[in-house]
mmCIF file of C-alpha atoms in Angstrom:
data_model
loop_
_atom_site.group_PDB
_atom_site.id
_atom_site.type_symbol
_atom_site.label_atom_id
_atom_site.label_comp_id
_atom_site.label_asym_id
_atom_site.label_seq_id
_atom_site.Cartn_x
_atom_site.Cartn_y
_atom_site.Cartn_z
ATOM 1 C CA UNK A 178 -0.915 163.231 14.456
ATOM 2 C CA UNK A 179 0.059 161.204 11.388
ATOM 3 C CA UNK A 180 -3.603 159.707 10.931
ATOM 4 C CA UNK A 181 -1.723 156.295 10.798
ATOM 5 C CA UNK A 182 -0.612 153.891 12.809
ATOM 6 C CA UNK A 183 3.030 153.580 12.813
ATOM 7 C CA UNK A 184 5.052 150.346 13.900
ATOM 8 C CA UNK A 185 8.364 149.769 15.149
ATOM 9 C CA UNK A 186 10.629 146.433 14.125
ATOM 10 C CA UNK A 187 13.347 145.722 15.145
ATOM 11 C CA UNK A 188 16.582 144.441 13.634
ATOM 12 C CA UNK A 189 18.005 141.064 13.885
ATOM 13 C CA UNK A 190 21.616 140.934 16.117
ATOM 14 C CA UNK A 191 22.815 140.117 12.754
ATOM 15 C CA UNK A 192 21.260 143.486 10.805
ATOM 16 C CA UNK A 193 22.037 145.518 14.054
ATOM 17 C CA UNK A 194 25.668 144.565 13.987
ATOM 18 C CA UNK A 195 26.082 145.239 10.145
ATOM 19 C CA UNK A 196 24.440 148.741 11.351
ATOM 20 C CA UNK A 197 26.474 149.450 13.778
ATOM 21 C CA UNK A 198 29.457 148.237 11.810
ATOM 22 C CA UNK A 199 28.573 150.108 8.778
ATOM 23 C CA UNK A 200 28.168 153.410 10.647
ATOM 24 C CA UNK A 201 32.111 153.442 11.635
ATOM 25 C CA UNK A 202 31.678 151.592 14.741
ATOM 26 C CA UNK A 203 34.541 149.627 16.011
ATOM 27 C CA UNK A 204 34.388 145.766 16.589
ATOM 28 C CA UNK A 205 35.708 145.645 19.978
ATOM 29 C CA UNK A 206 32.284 148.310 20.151
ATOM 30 C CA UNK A 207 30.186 146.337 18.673
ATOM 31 C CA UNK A 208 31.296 143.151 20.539
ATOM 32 C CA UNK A 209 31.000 144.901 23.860
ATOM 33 C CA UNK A 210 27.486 146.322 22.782
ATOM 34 C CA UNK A 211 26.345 143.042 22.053
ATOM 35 C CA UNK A 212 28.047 141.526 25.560
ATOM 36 C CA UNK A 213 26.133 143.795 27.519
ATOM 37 C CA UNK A 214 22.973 144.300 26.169
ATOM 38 C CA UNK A 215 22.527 140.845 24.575
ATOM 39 C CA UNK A 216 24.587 137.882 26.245
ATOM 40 C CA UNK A 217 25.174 140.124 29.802
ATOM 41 C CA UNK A 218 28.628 138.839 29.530
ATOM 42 C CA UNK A 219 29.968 142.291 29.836
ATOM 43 C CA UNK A 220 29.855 143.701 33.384
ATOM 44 C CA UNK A 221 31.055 147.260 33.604
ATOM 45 C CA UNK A 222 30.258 148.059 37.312
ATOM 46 C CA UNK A 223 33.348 147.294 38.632
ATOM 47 C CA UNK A 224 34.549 150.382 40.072
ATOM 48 C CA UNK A 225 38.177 151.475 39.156
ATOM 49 C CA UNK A 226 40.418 154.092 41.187
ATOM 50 C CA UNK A 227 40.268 155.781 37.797
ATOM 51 C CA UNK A 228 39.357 159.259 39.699
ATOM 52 C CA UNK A 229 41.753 159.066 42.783
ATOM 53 C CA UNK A 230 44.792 158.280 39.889
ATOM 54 C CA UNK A 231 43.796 161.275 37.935
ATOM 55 C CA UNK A 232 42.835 163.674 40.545
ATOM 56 C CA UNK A 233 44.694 162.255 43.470
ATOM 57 C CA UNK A 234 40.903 162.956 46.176
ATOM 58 C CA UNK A 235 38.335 160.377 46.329
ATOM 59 C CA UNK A 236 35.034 160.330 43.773
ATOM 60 C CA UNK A 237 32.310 161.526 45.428
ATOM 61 C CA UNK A 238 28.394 160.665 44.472
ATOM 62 C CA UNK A 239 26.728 163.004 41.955
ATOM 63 C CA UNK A 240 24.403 163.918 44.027
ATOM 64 C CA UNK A 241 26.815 165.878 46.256
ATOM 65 C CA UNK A 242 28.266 167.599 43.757
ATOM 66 C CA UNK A 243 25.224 168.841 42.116
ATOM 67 C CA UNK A 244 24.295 170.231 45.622
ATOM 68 C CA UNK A 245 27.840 172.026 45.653
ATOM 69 C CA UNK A 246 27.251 172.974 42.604
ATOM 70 C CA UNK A 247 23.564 174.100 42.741
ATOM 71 C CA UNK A 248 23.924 177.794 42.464
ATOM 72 C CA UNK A 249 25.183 177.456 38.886
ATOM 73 C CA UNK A 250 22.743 176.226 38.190
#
């Protein structure tokens, strides 16, 4: 316990995007950052055949390969 009371504020878009600029990030990051979480512009669920092209088998859901997978657990 601090024995204070602590509060959070948060940044402008404008001071979040010079943060995340000034840390190394790279525009088309920071643009996409700020089309998802603040216009929703940017819609990511789309699912590609990313993992058939690589892999040449269907994805499968997490949760069957975690039970696959359990004893290595």
């Amino acid at each position: 316990m601090l024995g204070r009371d602590l509060h959070a504020v948060g940044l402008s878009h404008e001071e979040a995007r010079v943060e995340l600029e000034a840390a190394g990030m790279p525009t088309p990051y920071v643009d996409a950052f700020f089309g998802f979480f603040v216009d929703g512009t940017l819609d990511e669920s789309v699912v590609l055949p990313t993992v058939r092209e690589v892999t040449g088998r269907a994805p499968r859901a997490f949760a069957d390969w975690a039970r696959t997978h359990a004893d290595a657990f």
